Amino acid sequence: MAAVQVSLPLPVLPQGWSEEKDFKPIGQLSSATQRNIEPVGPHFLAHARRKRHHRTFSEDER
Amino acid sequence: MTVVIDGGLAEGEVNAIGISFGNSNSSIAYTTGEGKAEVIANEEGDRQIPSFLSYIEGEEYHGTQAKSQLVRNSNNTVAYFRDYLGQDLDSIDPTPCHASAHPQKHESTVAFSIQDTEPETQNVVTVSEITTRHIRRLASSASDFLGKKVNAAVISVPTNFSEAQREALTKASKAAGVDVLQMISEPTAAVLAYDARPEAEVKDKMIVVADLGGTRSDIAVIASRGGMYSILSTSHDYETAGAQLDQILVDHFAKEFMKKHKTDPRQNAKSLAKLKLEAEATKKALSLGGNASLSVESLADGVDFASTINRTRYELLAGKMFGAFTRLIEDAVKKADLDVLDIDEVILSGGTSHTPRISTNLQRLFPPSTRILSPSTLPTAIDPSSLSARGAAIQASLIQEFEKEDIEQSTHPMVTVTPHLRNAIGVLVVSEDVKKGLFTALVERETAVPCRRAGVFAVPREGGNVIIKVCEGIRDIKITKKEKAKTNGKADSDSDSDDDQEEEDEEVKEKVWKVGTVLAEAAIRDVKKGGKVEVTVNVGVDLGVQITAREVGGKGGVRGNLDKPRSTENGSA
Ligand SMILES: Nc1ncnc2c1ncn2[C@@H]1O[C@H](COP(=O)(O)OP(=O)(O)OP(=O)(O)O)[C@@H](O)[C@H]1O
Ligand SMILES: [Mg+2]
């Protein structure tokens, strides 16, 4: 999917912010809900192909 | 009658179409070489083919010809049978068949007693056999049109079609020489029909599909994410549909007739059948024009009847019913735990969706940002009567080359049941303070994982060091009460009776994001003036997250991972 374009600016990095490799992990995602995806359409078929062959997005694009 | 005799199919060749099979009408569609879905007109030129079969002296009539037999040959006319497939008599509603062959019990299924072979010989014909004959006629029309035997199909069915119904339909089609490659749900077919248009972009959006038919209306709320569809809620109503609108016109014209002549045409079965058929035609004409006429030869007591009605009058008579359609849709949105503000698109599907007032009423229910896809609200809307068949045809073209086993595996819950994100994931802009920053969603909630989304962000005017704060976002509906400015002068008895609440304070609802869990922070340093930063969020099947950020056109960048949550809850599938 195309990247969204955001015109409001990212915040300035606070003074003194320092982390190893400039990345600070803080939390984890909330739990997810199990739902059914409709087995229909080209994007689903790509999903099914990846899932059945245990492939990732980038492998699938090759 | 059939032009294609042996089909001209090579050994093992699959020639599949899309079929929409409704209680009232069916449609057949195929995809052109360029992948465009087209609806096929049958020999009579109909694209909406009434799901009717009628028999006169052993001869079978189908579609419009069969439907017109409701007047003189109603006992041998089978209608509105789709929902009876795979059911027993105790679990069906026989009401729609009041004026045609009645459903009766036959072993554990439903059947009709009709003279389908010769006059005076009453045969019991099961609903499965009727379906087989119907599908055979549809496939034969498609074969004639395509010049090649159709031997397979994707068929669209309601979301609440049971396993037993699906099985019965598969068997009945097979008996007609049509192999069901897949059954897909009607609302999904409608979404696919729109998404398959060349100008369509893949976008995350929340969609309501309102399939307003003849004997039932079905609403589905669908999260469309990266071209994949997840149904969040469905509702079904059997009392708010096209038949009720026909009845309003039947009553109207019957009363008008009674004013001049003493007889009530509704008291006589034949008169009523005539009036119903004509009233339906009048109703359809009112979707196009401001006026429509109705004329019935020898309506009752040998008296002809002709009249006209304008749209304003009709909309007044049907006002309550139209309101019921709006409520149905509003309730379905609530059932999905959503607000009308969450809905990006309303797809109006089914024949009754041609009714202008139904869609303009929806424009008032939803905010202006919601696109209402119907003929009277959007010039580029697809004919709502054709959406299910088109979607089915597109799916047929996608899978007809697949091995049976591949289709079965792909539609198996092992593949289709997937974790969906509970909250949106996004980035704060303007301020990194969770109270002041504005949350910008990259991944919407109800997105199935794995998924990947990216955003390109502006930076402060002078460039420099920026912080990327990745958070979960929780959608909230903010209600502010605004005191209504006093309306000038003669307030009360003003025109619009709907606007009673004008007296009260006006409530303004808006969708806002509350920042939930903060997931990570990352820094991108020395962004040049006017530069941009691209942030990519990749969520794995285990809900582990990978975040990457880099200056667009720059080298290097930041990459980091978040562990998966400690426990995964199981929601309703
Ligand atoms: N142009 C129109 N304007 C208004 N109503 C229309 C129009 N065209 C068709 N209809 C109505 O749509 C209904 C049929 O809808 P549709 O063809 O979607 O039926 P279906 O899915 O087979 O129905 P069912 O709900 O019985 O399963 C009928 O009541 C018909 O009168
Ligand atoms: Mg329908």
XYZ file of C-alpha atoms and ligand atoms in Angstrom:
667
model
C 0.000 0.000 0.000
C 1.177 3.523 -0.728
C 2.733 5.433 2.183
C 0.521 8.068 3.786
C 1.841 11.596 3.430
C 1.749 13.642 6.628
C 2.271 17.392 6.404
C 2.371 18.122 10.147
C 5.978 17.932 11.341
C 7.570 15.337 13.597
C 8.520 16.782 17.005
C 12.017 18.103 17.720
C 14.203 15.585 19.558
C 14.287 16.600 23.235
C 17.660 17.808 24.511
C 19.632 15.027 26.117
C 17.638 12.209 24.499
C 20.083 9.424 24.001
C 19.602 5.735 23.323
C 21.705 2.986 21.983
C 21.310 2.889 18.194
C 18.848 5.800 18.544
C 15.988 3.403 19.256
C 14.168 2.929 22.541
C 11.658 0.103 22.820
C 9.007 0.963 25.404
C 5.855 -1.110 25.147
C 4.124 -3.944 23.388
C 1.006 -4.109 21.319
C -2.322 -4.782 22.966
C -3.706 -8.237 22.425
C -5.387 -8.932 19.122
C -8.801 -10.262 18.151
C -9.078 -13.474 16.147
C -11.242 -12.810 13.131
C -11.971 -14.342 9.804
C -10.607 -12.683 6.689
C -12.930 -13.117 3.721
C -11.193 -15.542 1.343
C -11.820 -13.274 -1.616
C -9.888 -10.976 -3.922
C -6.303 -10.770 -5.182
C -4.818 -9.453 -1.950
C -6.306 -12.266 0.069
C -4.951 -14.814 -2.372
C -1.485 -13.317 -1.915
C -1.968 -13.534 1.856
C -3.041 -17.170 1.586
C -0.034 -17.953 -0.570
C 2.324 -16.388 1.966
C 0.655 -18.116 4.856
C 0.679 -21.519 3.213
C 4.299 -21.219 2.217
C 5.357 -19.390 5.397
C 6.772 -16.531 3.407
C 7.148 -12.894 4.449
C 6.088 -9.816 2.508
C 9.489 -9.090 1.027
C 10.141 -12.697 0.059
C 6.779 -12.721 -1.647
C 7.637 -9.627 -3.658
C 10.743 -11.192 -5.153
C -32.707 -23.791 -27.888
C -29.141 -23.978 -26.642
C -26.643 -22.918 -29.259
C -23.660 -24.482 -27.607
C -24.152 -28.198 -27.746
C -21.142 -29.921 -26.475
C -19.451 -26.890 -25.183
C -16.207 -26.717 -27.058
C -14.290 -27.214 -23.843
C -10.993 -29.010 -23.843
C -10.551 -31.976 -21.511
C -10.362 -30.676 -17.955
C -10.929 -27.059 -19.014
C -12.739 -24.890 -16.520
C -14.976 -22.136 -17.854
C -16.318 -20.276 -14.846
C -18.756 -17.410 -14.395
C -20.043 -15.462 -11.433
C -23.606 -16.054 -10.318
C -25.623 -14.018 -7.904
C -28.563 -16.093 -6.776
C -31.246 -14.153 -4.930
C -34.730 -15.049 -3.820
C -36.093 -12.439 -6.194
C -33.495 -12.208 -8.955
C -30.353 -13.826 -10.216
C -27.561 -12.461 -12.372
C -24.739 -13.988 -14.342
C -21.449 -12.250 -15.041
C -18.087 -12.945 -16.621
C -14.801 -11.112 -16.873
C -13.499 -9.785 -20.146
C -9.961 -10.333 -21.371
C -8.989 -7.065 -19.692
C -10.315 -8.351 -16.377
C -13.425 -6.209 -16.387
C -16.586 -7.779 -14.981
C -19.654 -7.641 -17.205
C -23.183 -8.805 -16.533
C -24.683 -11.089 -19.168
C -28.182 -10.473 -20.492
C -30.218 -13.622 -21.066
C -32.156 -14.416 -24.271
C -34.883 -12.009 -23.210
C -32.382 -9.228 -22.681
C -32.628 -9.310 -18.880
C -29.633 -8.724 -16.649
C -31.757 -9.157 -13.550
C -33.329 -12.510 -14.158
C -36.254 -13.257 -11.840
C -35.494 -16.452 -9.875
C -38.772 -17.926 -11.051
C -39.760 -21.105 -12.868
C -43.207 -21.744 -14.263
C -44.743 -24.666 -16.123
C -47.479 -24.761 -18.716
C -48.329 -28.110 -20.248
C -44.937 -29.490 -19.504
C -43.083 -26.537 -20.897
C -40.689 -24.681 -18.608
C -40.625 -20.902 -18.426
C -37.888 -19.007 -16.656
C -37.176 -15.487 -15.491
C -39.467 -12.683 -16.522
C -41.714 -15.012 -18.506
C -42.190 -17.194 -15.462
C -42.799 -14.220 -13.213
C -45.633 -12.987 -15.412
C -47.303 -16.383 -14.884
C -48.064 -15.299 -11.316
C -51.328 -13.939 -12.671
C -52.774 -16.935 -14.505
C -50.717 -19.894 -13.452
C -49.600 -19.087 -9.921
C -49.985 -22.668 -8.654
C -47.408 -23.922 -11.131
C -45.038 -21.034 -10.629
C -42.174 -21.467 -8.181
C -40.734 -18.290 -6.703
C -38.623 -16.966 -3.826
C -37.078 -20.346 -3.085
C -33.368 -19.642 -2.550
C -33.559 -19.372 1.220
C -35.430 -22.721 1.444
C -32.493 -24.725 0.126
C -31.056 -27.060 2.733
C -33.788 -26.268 5.242
C -36.770 -28.117 6.578
C -40.276 -26.737 6.456
C -40.322 -25.801 10.138
C -37.407 -23.446 9.824
C -38.560 -21.442 6.813
C -40.834 -18.461 6.388
C -43.355 -19.361 3.666
C -44.780 -15.817 3.454
C -43.050 -14.736 0.219
C -44.665 -17.728 -1.565
C -48.173 -16.734 -0.582
C -49.134 -16.020 -4.194
C -47.197 -18.799 -5.925
C -46.607 -22.530 -5.417
C -46.556 -23.171 -1.663
C -43.578 -24.794 -0.005
C -44.442 -28.110 1.610
C -42.699 -30.705 3.687
C -40.881 -33.426 1.826
C -38.815 -35.815 3.901
C -36.347 -33.522 5.598
C -36.506 -30.848 2.940
C -38.869 -28.414 1.256
C -40.700 -29.148 -1.990
C -43.375 -27.720 -4.248
C -46.321 -29.584 -5.728
C -46.618 -28.501 -9.351
C -47.788 -29.760 -12.722
C -44.424 -29.581 -14.389
C -44.748 -32.489 -16.785
C -48.259 -32.491 -18.123
C -51.550 -30.932 -17.124
C -53.435 -32.734 -14.352
C -50.313 -34.546 -13.104
C -49.232 -33.103 -9.811
C -45.542 -33.767 -9.078
C -43.605 -33.100 -5.928
C -40.459 -31.246 -6.898
C -37.873 -30.513 -4.215
C -36.323 -27.105 -3.788
C -32.997 -28.709 -4.710
C -34.394 -29.853 -8.037
C -35.907 -26.417 -8.651
C -32.520 -24.858 -7.922
C -30.839 -27.265 -10.330
C -33.260 -26.270 -13.080
C -32.750 -22.591 -12.323
C -28.943 -22.842 -12.356
C -29.130 -24.887 -15.549
C -31.074 -22.096 -17.229
C -28.645 -19.452 -15.985
C -25.606 -21.458 -17.113
C -27.202 -22.121 -20.471
C -27.804 -18.391 -21.038
C -24.187 -17.719 -20.120
C -22.939 -20.515 -22.373
C -24.948 -19.127 -25.286
C -23.541 -15.682 -24.718
C -19.940 -16.799 -24.303
C -20.118 -19.362 -27.100
C -18.536 -21.911 -24.823
C -19.987 -24.228 -22.251
C -19.981 -22.876 -18.734
C -19.120 -25.664 -16.310
C -18.172 -23.848 -13.117
C -19.102 -20.831 -11.053
C -18.461 -18.723 -8.021
C -21.825 -18.065 -6.397
C -22.583 -15.258 -3.979
C -24.731 -16.085 -0.961
C -25.842 -14.191 2.165
C -23.486 -14.113 5.146
C -25.982 -16.147 7.173
C -26.296 -18.962 4.619
C -25.786 -22.071 6.738
C -23.442 -24.971 6.082
C -26.457 -27.115 5.145
C -27.643 -24.482 2.686
C -24.190 -24.250 1.133
C -24.000 -27.990 0.781
C -27.434 -28.145 -0.827
C -26.510 -25.383 -3.268
C -23.244 -27.099 -4.195
C -25.103 -30.341 -4.902
C -27.916 -28.674 -6.815
C -25.434 -26.785 -9.024
C -23.385 -29.876 -9.623
C -26.536 -31.611 -10.832
C -26.940 -28.747 -13.313
C -23.414 -29.348 -14.588
C -21.996 -26.358 -12.755
C -19.160 -26.991 -10.357
C -19.170 -24.476 -7.517
C -15.559 -23.342 -7.206
C -16.337 -21.199 -4.204
C -19.250 -19.522 -2.472
C -18.503 -15.978 -1.446
C -20.565 -13.701 0.707
C -22.724 -11.119 -1.022
C -21.391 -8.017 0.738
C -17.803 -9.044 0.076
C -18.668 -9.578 -3.568
C -20.004 -6.021 -3.689
C -16.808 -4.598 -2.186
C -14.715 -6.613 -4.607
C -16.753 -5.336 -7.563
C -15.813 -1.779 -6.599
C -12.199 -2.582 -5.738
C -11.629 -4.351 -9.054
C -12.252 -1.195 -11.032
C -9.033 0.002 -12.634
C -9.308 3.437 -11.029
C -9.695 1.984 -7.512
C -6.812 2.492 -5.081
C -6.003 0.059 -2.321
C -6.856 1.984 0.826
C -7.737 1.176 4.403
C -11.364 1.993 4.893
C -14.399 1.079 6.921
C -17.278 0.083 4.696
C -20.964 -0.581 5.225
C -22.578 -2.731 2.558
C -26.343 -2.349 2.543
C -27.819 -5.056 0.336
C -31.447 -4.080 -0.038
C -33.322 -6.767 -1.932
C -36.853 -7.931 -2.573
C -37.644 -10.196 0.387
C -34.784 -9.251 2.698
C -32.203 -6.631 3.475
C -28.751 -7.528 4.719
C -26.243 -5.149 6.192
C -22.562 -5.863 6.745
C -19.850 -3.703 8.264
C -16.525 -4.546 6.695
C -13.010 -3.457 7.552
C -11.160 -3.199 4.243
C -7.429 -3.316 4.935
C -4.854 -3.438 2.192
C -7.401 -5.028 -0.126
C -8.426 -7.671 2.413
C -11.858 -7.756 3.954
C -12.955 -8.676 7.458
C -16.623 -8.648 8.380
C -17.154 -6.973 11.740
C -20.916 -7.286 11.999
C -23.907 -8.427 9.990
C -27.638 -7.955 10.342
C -30.605 -9.262 8.445
C -34.129 -7.982 8.156
C -36.997 -9.718 6.399
C -39.587 -7.006 6.911
C -37.791 -4.069 5.379
C -37.257 -4.734 1.690
C -38.623 -4.200 -1.806
C -41.787 -6.246 -1.270
C -42.930 -3.843 1.455
C -42.453 -0.906 -0.901
C -44.518 -2.715 -3.545
C -47.229 -3.248 -0.959
C -47.396 0.473 -0.216
C -48.133 1.163 -3.871
C -50.564 -1.763 -4.088
C -52.511 -0.340 -1.162
C -52.422 3.147 -2.598
C -53.754 2.135 -5.992
C -56.262 -0.326 -4.529
C -57.765 2.460 -2.442
C -57.897 4.727 -5.443
C -59.677 2.003 -7.401
C -62.116 1.449 -4.578
C -63.082 5.110 -4.547
C -64.473 4.796 -8.062
C -65.580 1.188 -8.029
C -66.805 -0.694 -5.020
C -64.482 -3.676 -5.352
C -61.212 -4.059 -3.511
C -58.811 -5.582 -6.058
C -56.771 -7.019 -3.201
C -59.578 -9.424 -2.351
C -59.192 -11.396 -5.539
C -55.966 -13.362 -6.052
C -55.707 -12.690 -9.755
C -56.438 -8.980 -9.397
C -53.916 -8.700 -6.623
C -51.267 -10.494 -8.649
C -51.808 -8.118 -11.574
C -51.718 -5.089 -9.347
C -48.535 -6.274 -7.607
C -46.632 -6.810 -10.838
C -47.636 -3.395 -12.120
C -46.983 -1.671 -8.819
C -43.433 -3.031 -8.838
C -42.901 -1.636 -12.339
C -44.283 1.714 -11.184
C -41.959 1.681 -8.193
C -38.951 1.095 -10.442
C -40.039 3.900 -12.764
C -40.205 6.232 -9.758
C -36.501 5.618 -9.147
C -35.764 7.253 -12.481
C -38.448 9.846 -13.014
C -40.579 12.264 -11.032
C -43.775 10.657 -12.282
C -44.870 7.165 -13.114
C -48.027 5.635 -14.415
C -49.750 2.378 -13.727
C -52.214 0.671 -15.958
C -53.880 -2.675 -15.520
C -56.259 -4.183 -17.982
C -59.339 -5.628 -16.377
C -58.115 -5.124 -12.835
C -61.323 -6.246 -11.150
C -64.894 -6.885 -12.320
C -63.603 -6.460 -15.843
C -62.792 -2.797 -15.214
C -59.518 -1.391 -16.563
C -57.512 0.839 -14.283
C -55.007 3.550 -15.076
C -53.420 6.061 -12.782
C -50.271 8.035 -12.124
C -48.272 8.887 -9.058
C -45.443 11.336 -8.539
C -42.297 10.726 -6.561
C -43.168 13.211 -3.833
C -46.391 11.380 -3.119
C -44.649 8.028 -3.127
C -41.955 9.257 -0.774
C -44.633 10.521 1.574
C -46.480 7.201 1.527
C -43.260 5.242 1.974
C -41.634 7.688 4.404
C -41.871 5.352 7.391
C -40.500 2.435 5.419
C -37.600 4.520 4.124
C -36.892 5.494 7.719
C -36.736 1.790 8.592
C -33.984 1.254 6.002
C -31.967 4.078 7.552
C -32.422 2.619 11.021
C -31.317 -0.799 9.845
C -28.034 0.649 8.669
C -27.578 2.788 11.740
C -28.129 -0.252 13.977
C -25.634 -2.342 12.023
C -22.969 0.318 12.576
C -23.712 0.285 16.307
C -23.636 -3.499 16.364
C -20.049 -3.314 15.115
C -19.232 -0.967 18.024
C -18.660 1.841 15.601
C -20.012 5.300 15.079
C -21.272 6.703 11.785
C -18.159 8.904 11.881
C -16.033 5.770 11.501
C -17.597 4.823 8.181
C -15.691 5.858 5.064
C -17.996 4.307 2.507
C -21.515 2.980 2.220
C -21.975 0.634 -0.704
C -25.613 0.314 -1.676
C -26.266 -3.038 -3.278
C -29.394 -4.897 -4.406
C -32.346 -3.735 -6.503
C -34.015 -1.601 -3.846
C -30.832 0.479 -3.631
C -31.940 2.250 -6.814
C -34.479 4.145 -4.703
C -33.200 7.744 -4.571
C -34.742 8.603 -1.241
C -33.117 5.713 0.556
C -29.654 6.909 -0.379
C -30.287 10.594 0.145
C -31.567 9.766 3.633
C -28.222 8.093 4.257
C -26.437 11.284 3.303
C -28.093 12.818 6.330
C -27.270 9.945 8.654
C -23.576 9.921 7.789
C -21.130 12.850 7.876
C -20.290 14.568 4.569
C -16.954 12.747 4.514
C -18.697 9.373 4.077
C -19.059 8.385 0.442
C -22.494 6.953 -0.334
C -22.083 4.729 -3.394
C -25.461 4.593 -5.106
C -26.828 5.764 -8.458
C -28.488 8.856 -7.045
C -25.593 10.003 -4.866
C -22.603 9.211 -7.057
C -22.629 9.377 -10.858
C -19.863 6.784 -11.124
C -21.606 4.238 -8.890
C -21.918 0.713 -10.270
C -25.459 -0.563 -10.885
C -26.361 -1.883 -7.413
C -28.325 -4.802 -8.890
C -25.170 -6.101 -10.519
C -22.621 -5.851 -7.710
C -22.845 -9.393 -6.304
C -22.636 -11.016 -9.724
C -19.691 -8.851 -10.759
C -17.799 -9.639 -7.569
C -18.471 -13.345 -8.048
C -17.221 -13.143 -11.639
C -14.005 -11.448 -10.559
C -13.370 -14.095 -7.926
C -14.132 -16.786 -10.515
C -11.512 -15.362 -12.851
C -8.978 -15.266 -10.019
C -9.382 -18.893 -8.999
C -10.576 -20.803 -12.018
C -7.048 -21.951 -12.840
C -6.442 -23.174 -9.286
C -6.461 -26.798 -8.297
C -9.480 -27.735 -6.196
C -7.174 -28.526 -3.334
C -5.564 -25.092 -3.472
C -8.939 -23.403 -3.211
C -9.932 -25.607 -0.290
C -6.690 -24.934 1.527
C -6.854 -21.199 0.949
C -10.394 -20.916 2.277
C -9.677 -23.077 5.314
C -9.889 -21.396 8.751
C -6.187 -22.246 9.220
C -5.561 -19.600 6.617
C -8.516 -17.240 7.062
C -8.642 -16.925 10.842
C -6.060 -14.334 11.732
C -5.299 -11.945 14.588
C -6.649 -8.442 13.937
C -5.198 -5.405 15.686
C -7.329 -4.029 18.465
C -5.959 -0.505 18.262
C -4.436 1.650 15.584
C -0.653 2.126 15.464
C 0.717 5.523 14.601
C 3.171 8.312 15.233
C 2.860 11.547 17.194
C 3.344 14.755 15.279
C 3.836 18.372 16.437
C 4.747 17.390 20.026
C 6.204 14.285 21.629
C 4.147 14.983 24.749
C 1.354 12.393 24.733
C -1.060 15.058 25.916
C -0.196 17.584 23.242
C 0.994 15.527 20.306
C -1.372 14.609 17.513
C -1.672 10.945 16.763
C -1.407 10.045 13.096
C -2.469 6.508 12.300
C -0.304 4.374 10.049
C -1.977 1.042 10.731
C -5.722 1.160 11.337
C -7.381 -1.041 13.897
C -8.921 -4.283 12.668
C -6.001 -4.803 10.337
C -5.077 -8.446 9.992
C -1.471 -9.365 10.745
C 1.094 -9.710 9.349
C 0.904 -6.233 7.901
C 3.140 -3.393 6.903
C 2.321 0.304 6.553
C 4.471 3.348 5.927
C 4.113 7.098 6.318
C 6.192 9.992 5.059
C 6.383 12.828 7.594
C 7.377 16.464 7.344
C 9.979 17.840 9.790
C 10.286 21.233 11.529
C 11.078 24.083 9.138
C 14.773 24.154 9.803
C 15.218 20.383 9.804
C 17.531 18.994 12.492
C 16.953 16.196 14.996
C 13.479 14.738 15.260
C 11.839 12.158 17.467
C 9.540 9.456 16.236
C 7.195 8.372 18.950
C 5.253 5.275 17.960
C 2.055 4.671 19.936
C -1.202 2.860 19.893
C -4.156 5.116 19.169
C -7.626 4.670 20.567
C -10.437 6.245 18.641
C -12.761 8.359 20.708
C -15.923 10.249 19.848
C -15.857 13.725 21.318
C -19.200 15.398 21.813
C -19.377 19.111 22.302
C -22.608 20.926 22.970
C -22.969 24.161 21.098
C -25.684 26.533 22.088
C -27.924 26.947 19.102
C -28.177 30.485 17.795
C -31.783 31.629 18.015
C -33.573 31.247 14.701
C -35.142 34.420 13.477
C -38.850 34.982 13.809
C -41.489 32.390 13.095
C -39.738 29.378 14.498
C -42.180 26.624 15.454
C -44.407 25.725 12.547
C -41.592 25.910 10.059
C -41.358 23.498 7.167
C -39.202 20.513 8.100
C -40.816 18.412 10.771
C -37.645 16.334 11.138
C -35.756 19.249 12.544
C -37.534 19.419 15.869
C -34.281 19.134 17.733
C -33.271 22.522 16.313
C -34.734 23.883 19.521
C -32.216 22.082 21.671
C -28.508 22.667 21.912
C -26.700 21.329 18.937
C -24.366 18.435 19.559
C -21.229 18.310 17.512
C -19.596 14.911 17.313
C -16.075 14.438 16.124
C -13.633 11.624 15.886
C -10.504 12.132 17.957
C -7.523 9.953 18.846
C -6.496 9.223 22.390
C -2.916 8.094 22.758
C -2.750 4.596 24.195
C 0.341 2.521 24.923
C 3.587 4.179 23.910
C 5.471 1.581 21.925
C 8.809 3.079 21.058
C 10.871 6.180 20.439
C 13.451 6.662 17.760
C 15.639 9.560 16.703
C 16.578 10.680 13.240
C 19.374 13.207 13.343
C 20.429 16.047 11.095
C 17.477 15.981 8.750
C 18.087 18.612 6.123
C 15.884 21.653 5.749
C 12.674 20.674 3.968
C 13.543 17.003 4.360
C 11.096 14.207 5.043
C 11.215 11.121 7.197
C 9.744 7.803 6.258
C 8.482 5.557 9.041
C 7.576 1.932 8.406
C 5.718 -0.276 10.834
C 5.820 -4.005 10.266
C 3.651 -6.188 12.484
C 4.363 -9.906 12.549
C 1.901 -12.766 12.987
C 2.991 -13.009 16.627
C 2.312 -9.251 17.081
C 5.988 -8.499 17.354
C 6.676 -5.106 15.754
C 9.547 -3.934 13.633
C 9.936 -0.209 13.179
C 12.228 1.460 10.687
C 12.762 5.145 10.081
C 15.028 7.025 7.733
C 15.358 10.364 6.058
C 13.894 10.139 2.592
C 16.831 10.090 0.184
C 19.265 9.884 3.071
C 21.324 6.879 4.022
C 21.328 4.834 7.174
C 18.342 5.185 9.425
C 17.072 3.528 12.536
C 15.640 0.107 13.020
C 14.285 -1.570 16.117
C 12.072 -4.376 17.303
C 9.368 -4.741 19.909
C 8.651 -8.043 21.542
C 5.335 -9.723 21.052
C 2.789 -9.198 23.821
C 3.154 -11.661 26.653
C -0.270 -13.211 26.110
C -2.632 -13.301 23.185
C -6.322 -13.176 23.884
C -8.749 -14.994 21.715
C -11.574 -12.811 20.526
C -14.591 -13.898 18.609
C -13.615 -15.187 15.219
N -34.960 0.572 -10.225
C -35.477 0.102 -9.099
N -36.019 0.928 -8.180
C -36.548 0.460 -7.035
N -36.591 -0.833 -6.722
C -36.050 -1.701 -7.587
C -35.459 -1.287 -8.800
N -34.990 -2.382 -9.458
C -35.281 -3.433 -8.677
N -35.920 -3.043 -7.561
C -36.430 -3.883 -6.475
O -35.379 -4.635 -5.926
C -35.895 -5.849 -5.386
C -35.068 -7.012 -5.870
O -33.768 -6.832 -5.449
P -32.618 -7.859 -5.850
O -32.661 -8.083 -7.282
O -31.377 -7.365 -5.214
O -33.197 -9.112 -5.171
P -32.676 -10.412 -4.480
O -31.387 -10.269 -3.848
O -32.906 -11.507 -5.415
O -33.810 -10.411 -3.386
P -34.131 -11.156 -2.075
O -34.005 -10.102 -1.057
O -35.574 -11.507 -2.299
O -33.245 -12.318 -1.930
C -37.328 -5.943 -5.861
O -38.189 -5.570 -4.804
C -37.389 -4.926 -6.971
O -38.670 -4.367 -7.130
Mg -30.069 -10.140 -2.418
